[in-house]
């Protein structure tokens, strides 16, 4: 489920001063770590943290002396045991980088890139706490009226929008130095593709081959082809009874077709399904069709869920799980995910759920 808690709106931090020079030292503290224990300097390689160096903790402190890197990059200081895990991300920038490992949240400082990255992470943490407080009240305060609950939902939505826009601002302002591309690897899938697609042309060549950025770019290019306003892409799959059907079979025969990517094993999908059922019952007679595209790989689990969840609309699947060809065509990386298509084949909305789905359908199918 595509849901990312980011940060509240604050002033943008310029990282233009981030310049690579001739070497750096990492000086750190490790909260609660006994003398003689080891902390590790690690690099991300192929999605895994691999050790590059180690340092012994003495009087709660440790130090790494690092030779120059060809380009400023994100590196990691870690301390992991069966009972504790502390990780700090820092940038290999010339000077002295201060790292404070702490189980409640590690911090970095000492150079322009590291100071600025810490500012971003502080803002993210602050916003996360604020949103968590609102969410907890929504879940636990039984005295809330329906009006108050709706108001809190609206507040939460506004906070999420501000947070996403804020982090996108950090990425945009710093896309030409080390921090911007790194933030893009962390949060890129939370942004609208049309907002981040132009940023890839600005990423310095030294970072452009980063595996995560290459994967994100591929996703953005695919998703952009099926963004709002684009023509839908047709595909064929089998129904639960084994009949081959095309998406176009439904699009051309209904005012609006909601393509719902889901799976029987997806908890958020099952939680959202009552809203989809309600929408179908409310708008079917007005010209709505729903086509469920299952990312299941087990046919029996798929068919059972259709009955259990009262999904009476059209269904199709190639039973390839996350390798679903339909999902790949639409850049689907998380579910539930929806695409709303009009009878002329234009995509009019994506990822409508809950109240947003009902509001959009009521607007289109008056």
PDB file of N, CA, C and O in Angstrom, residues 183-218:
ATOM      1  N   UNK A 183      17.789  11.330  -1.319  1.00  0.00           N
ATOM      2  CA  UNK A 183      16.404  11.481  -0.874  1.00  0.00           C
ATOM      3  C   UNK A 183      15.432  10.904  -1.898  1.00  0.00           C
ATOM      4  O   UNK A 183      14.402  10.337  -1.544  1.00  0.00           O
ATOM      5  N   UNK A 184      15.778  11.049  -3.168  1.00  0.00           N
ATOM      6  CA  UNK A 184      14.923  10.510  -4.215  1.00  0.00           C
ATOM      7  C   UNK A 184      14.835   8.989  -4.120  1.00  0.00           C
ATOM      8  O   UNK A 184      13.777   8.397  -4.346  1.00  0.00           O
ATOM      9  N   UNK A 185      15.950   8.333  -3.771  1.00  0.00           N
ATOM     10  CA  UNK A 185      15.908   6.876  -3.611  1.00  0.00           C
ATOM     11  C   UNK A 185      15.056   6.476  -2.411  1.00  0.00           C
ATOM     12  O   UNK A 185      14.451   5.401  -2.407  1.00  0.00           O
ATOM     13  N   UNK A 186      14.988   7.337  -1.398  1.00  0.00           N
ATOM     14  CA  UNK A 186      14.223   7.027  -0.197  1.00  0.00           C
ATOM     15  C   UNK A 186      12.729   7.251  -0.378  1.00  0.00           C
ATOM     16  O   UNK A 186      11.908   6.469   0.123  1.00  0.00           O
ATOM     17  N   UNK A 187      12.369   8.335  -1.084  1.00  0.00           N
ATOM     18  CA  UNK A 187      10.966   8.756  -1.108  1.00  0.00           C
ATOM     19  C   UNK A 187      10.361   8.867  -2.500  1.00  0.00           C
ATOM     20  O   UNK A 187       9.206   9.266  -2.641  1.00  0.00           O
ATOM     21  N   UNK A 188      11.130   8.508  -3.534  1.00  0.00           N
ATOM     22  CA  UNK A 188      10.690   8.763  -4.905  1.00  0.00           C
ATOM     23  C   UNK A 188       9.348   8.166  -5.265  1.00  0.00           C
ATOM     24  O   UNK A 188       8.579   8.780  -6.020  1.00  0.00           O
ATOM     25  N   UNK A 189       9.019   6.991  -4.736  1.00  0.00           N
ATOM     26  CA  UNK A 189       7.768   6.333  -5.104  1.00  0.00           C
ATOM     27  C   UNK A 189       6.549   7.000  -4.469  1.00  0.00           C
ATOM     28  O   UNK A 189       5.415   6.668  -4.822  1.00  0.00           O
ATOM     29  N   UNK A 190       6.771   7.937  -3.556  1.00  0.00           N
ATOM     30  CA  UNK A 190       5.651   8.645  -2.930  1.00  0.00           C
ATOM     31  C   UNK A 190       5.189   9.834  -3.757  1.00  0.00           C
ATOM     32  O   UNK A 190       4.111  10.375  -3.508  1.00  0.00           O
ATOM     33  N   UNK A 191       5.987  10.248  -4.729  1.00  0.00           N
ATOM     34  CA  UNK A 191       5.688  11.456  -5.493  1.00  0.00           C
ATOM     35  C   UNK A 191       4.932  11.141  -6.781  1.00  0.00           C
ATOM     36  O   UNK A 191       5.067  10.063  -7.356  1.00  0.00           O
ATOM     37  N   UNK A 192       4.153  12.115  -7.246  1.00  0.00           N
ATOM     38  CA  UNK A 192       3.509  11.993  -8.551  1.00  0.00           C
ATOM     39  C   UNK A 192       4.597  11.937  -9.624  1.00  0.00           C
ATOM     40  O   UNK A 192       5.535  12.738  -9.611  1.00  0.00           O
ATOM     41  N   UNK A 193       4.436  11.003 -10.552  1.00  0.00           N
ATOM     42  CA  UNK A 193       5.504  10.784 -11.532  1.00  0.00           C
ATOM     43  C   UNK A 193       5.769  12.012 -12.384  1.00  0.00           C
ATOM     44  O   UNK A 193       6.922  12.287 -12.755  1.00  0.00           O
ATOM     45  N   UNK A 194       4.725  12.782 -12.686  1.00  0.00           N
ATOM     46  CA  UNK A 194       4.942  13.948 -13.536  1.00  0.00           C
ATOM     47  C   UNK A 194       5.760  15.028 -12.839  1.00  0.00           C
ATOM     48  O   UNK A 194       6.371  15.884 -13.492  1.00  0.00           O
ATOM     49  N   UNK A 195       5.813  14.977 -11.504  1.00  0.00           N
ATOM     50  CA  UNK A 195       6.589  15.960 -10.755  1.00  0.00           C
ATOM     51  C   UNK A 195       8.065  15.599 -10.678  1.00  0.00           C
ATOM     52  O   UNK A 195       8.917  16.490 -10.575  1.00  0.00           O
ATOM     53  N   UNK A 196       8.373  14.313 -10.683  1.00  0.00           N
ATOM     54  CA  UNK A 196       9.781  13.935 -10.533  1.00  0.00           C
ATOM     55  C   UNK A 196      10.435  13.521 -11.846  1.00  0.00           C
ATOM     56  O   UNK A 196      11.658  13.458 -11.926  1.00  0.00           O
ATOM     57  N   UNK A 197       9.648  13.262 -12.870  1.00  0.00           N
ATOM     58  CA  UNK A 197      10.245  12.833 -14.136  1.00  0.00           C
ATOM     59  C   UNK A 197      11.278  13.831 -14.661  1.00  0.00           C
ATOM     60  O   UNK A 197      12.367  13.425 -15.095  1.00  0.00           O
ATOM     61  N   UNK A 198      11.022  15.157 -14.611  1.00  0.00           N
ATOM     62  CA  UNK A 198      12.022  16.109 -15.124  1.00  0.00           C
ATOM     63  C   UNK A 198      13.314  16.146 -14.310  1.00  0.00           C
ATOM     64  O   UNK A 198      14.344  16.618 -14.804  1.00  0.00           O
ATOM     65  N   UNK A 199      13.272  15.660 -13.075  1.00  0.00           N
ATOM     66  CA  UNK A 199      14.449  15.749 -12.209  1.00  0.00           C
ATOM     67  C   UNK A 199      15.579  14.835 -12.664  1.00  0.00           C
ATOM     68  O   UNK A 199      16.750  15.122 -12.397  1.00  0.00           O
ATOM     69  N   UNK A 200      15.252  13.746 -13.334  1.00  0.00           N
ATOM     70  CA  UNK A 200      16.288  12.782 -13.701  1.00  0.00           C
ATOM     71  C   UNK A 200      17.321  13.378 -14.656  1.00  0.00           C
ATOM     72  O   UNK A 200      18.491  13.000 -14.621  1.00  0.00           O
ATOM     73  N   UNK A 201      16.905  14.321 -15.481  1.00  0.00           N
ATOM     74  CA  UNK A 201      17.843  14.949 -16.407  1.00  0.00           C
ATOM     75  C   UNK A 201      18.841  15.836 -15.686  1.00  0.00           C
ATOM     76  O   UNK A 201      19.895  16.181 -16.238  1.00  0.00           O
ATOM     77  N   UNK A 202      18.535  16.211 -14.426  1.00  0.00           N
ATOM     78  CA  UNK A 202      19.406  17.099 -13.662  1.00  0.00           C
ATOM     79  C   UNK A 202      20.354  16.351 -12.732  1.00  0.00           C
ATOM     80  O   UNK A 202      21.249  16.957 -12.140  1.00  0.00           O
ATOM     81  N   UNK A 203      20.171  15.063 -12.575  1.00  0.00           N
ATOM     82  CA  UNK A 203      21.027  14.295 -11.671  1.00  0.00           C
ATOM     83  C   UNK A 203      22.427  14.194 -12.255  1.00  0.00           C
ATOM     84  O   UNK A 203      22.593  13.821 -13.422  1.00  0.00           O
ATOM     85  N   UNK A 204      23.457  14.547 -11.500  1.00  0.00           N
ATOM     86  CA  UNK A 204      24.834  14.450 -12.003  1.00  0.00           C
ATOM     87  C   UNK A 204      25.162  13.036 -12.477  1.00  0.00           C
ATOM     88  O   UNK A 204      24.673  12.047 -11.923  1.00  0.00           O
ATOM     89  N   UNK A 205      25.987  12.952 -13.479  1.00  0.00           N
ATOM     90  CA  UNK A 205      26.348  11.663 -14.062  1.00  0.00           C
ATOM     91  C   UNK A 205      26.914  10.701 -13.020  1.00  0.00           C
ATOM     92  O   UNK A 205      26.738   9.480 -13.118  1.00  0.00           O
ATOM     93  N   UNK A 206      27.593  11.237 -12.008  1.00  0.00           N
ATOM     94  CA  UNK A 206      28.211  10.396 -10.982  1.00  0.00           C
ATOM     95  C   UNK A 206      27.179   9.588 -10.199  1.00  0.00           C
ATOM     96  O   UNK A 206      27.508   8.546  -9.630  1.00  0.00           O
ATOM     97  N   UNK A 207      25.919  10.079 -10.159  1.00  0.00           N
ATOM     98  CA  UNK A 207      24.874   9.391  -9.403  1.00  0.00           C
ATOM     99  C   UNK A 207      23.858   8.697 -10.293  1.00  0.00           C
ATOM    100  O   UNK A 207      23.059   7.891  -9.815  1.00  0.00           O
ATOM    101  N   UNK A 208      23.870   8.993 -11.569  1.00  0.00           N
ATOM    102  CA  UNK A 208      22.813   8.537 -12.472  1.00  0.00           C
ATOM    103  C   UNK A 208      22.749   7.015 -12.601  1.00  0.00           C
ATOM    104  O   UNK A 208      21.688   6.459 -12.915  1.00  0.00           O
ATOM    105  N   UNK A 209      23.884   6.318 -12.369  1.00  0.00           N
ATOM    106  CA  UNK A 209      23.908   4.868 -12.518  1.00  0.00           C
ATOM    107  C   UNK A 209      23.571   4.126 -11.231  1.00  0.00           C
ATOM    108  O   UNK A 209      23.618   2.891 -11.200  1.00  0.00           O
ATOM    109  N   UNK A 210      23.232   4.860 -10.185  1.00  0.00           N
ATOM    110  CA  UNK A 210      22.820   4.227  -8.938  1.00  0.00           C
ATOM    111  C   UNK A 210      21.661   3.255  -9.211  1.00  0.00           C
ATOM    112  O   UNK A 210      20.680   3.609  -9.862  1.00  0.00           O
ATOM    113  N   UNK A 211      21.790   2.022  -8.724  1.00  0.00           N
ATOM    114  CA  UNK A 211      20.805   0.986  -9.038  1.00  0.00           C
ATOM    115  C   UNK A 211      19.383   1.391  -8.645  1.00  0.00           C
ATOM    116  O   UNK A 211      18.424   1.147  -9.390  1.00  0.00           O
ATOM    117  N   UNK A 212      19.243   1.998  -7.479  1.00  0.00           N
ATOM    118  CA  UNK A 212      17.917   2.396  -7.016  1.00  0.00           C
ATOM    119  C   UNK A 212      17.344   3.507  -7.874  1.00  0.00           C
ATOM    120  O   UNK A 212      16.133   3.528  -8.159  1.00  0.00           O
ATOM    121  N   UNK A 213      18.195   4.447  -8.308  1.00  0.00           N
ATOM    122  CA  UNK A 213      17.724   5.521  -9.168  1.00  0.00           C
ATOM    123  C   UNK A 213      17.347   5.010 -10.551  1.00  0.00           C
ATOM    124  O   UNK A 213      16.369   5.461 -11.151  1.00  0.00           O
ATOM    125  N   UNK A 214      18.121   4.055 -11.059  1.00  0.00           N
ATOM    126  CA  UNK A 214      17.795   3.461 -12.364  1.00  0.00           C
ATOM    127  C   UNK A 214      16.443   2.762 -12.290  1.00  0.00           C
ATOM    128  O   UNK A 214      15.601   2.901 -13.186  1.00  0.00           O
ATOM    129  N   UNK A 215      16.222   2.022 -11.206  1.00  0.00           N
ATOM    130  CA  UNK A 215      14.944   1.327 -11.033  1.00  0.00           C
ATOM    131  C   UNK A 215      13.798   2.329 -10.912  1.00  0.00           C
ATOM    132  O   UNK A 215      12.722   2.137 -11.498  1.00  0.00           O
ATOM    133  N   UNK A 216      14.017   3.396 -10.146  1.00  0.00           N
ATOM    134  CA  UNK A 216      12.991   4.424  -9.992  1.00  0.00           C
ATOM    135  C   UNK A 216      12.696   5.101 -11.324  1.00  0.00           C
ATOM    136  O   UNK A 216      11.529   5.349 -11.664  1.00  0.00           O
ATOM    137  N   UNK A 217      13.732   5.399 -12.088  1.00  0.00           N
ATOM    138  CA  UNK A 217      13.540   6.045 -13.388  1.00  0.00           C
ATOM    139  C   UNK A 217      12.721   5.158 -14.318  1.00  0.00           C
ATOM    140  O   UNK A 217      11.821   5.635 -15.033  1.00  0.00           O
ATOM    141  N   UNK A 218      13.022   3.863 -14.317  1.00  0.00           N
ATOM    142  CA  UNK A 218      12.255   2.929 -15.146  1.00  0.00           C
ATOM    143  C   UNK A 218      10.787   2.926 -14.735  1.00  0.00           C
ATOM    144  O   UNK A 218       9.885   2.917 -15.589  1.00  0.00           O
TER     145      UNK A 218
END
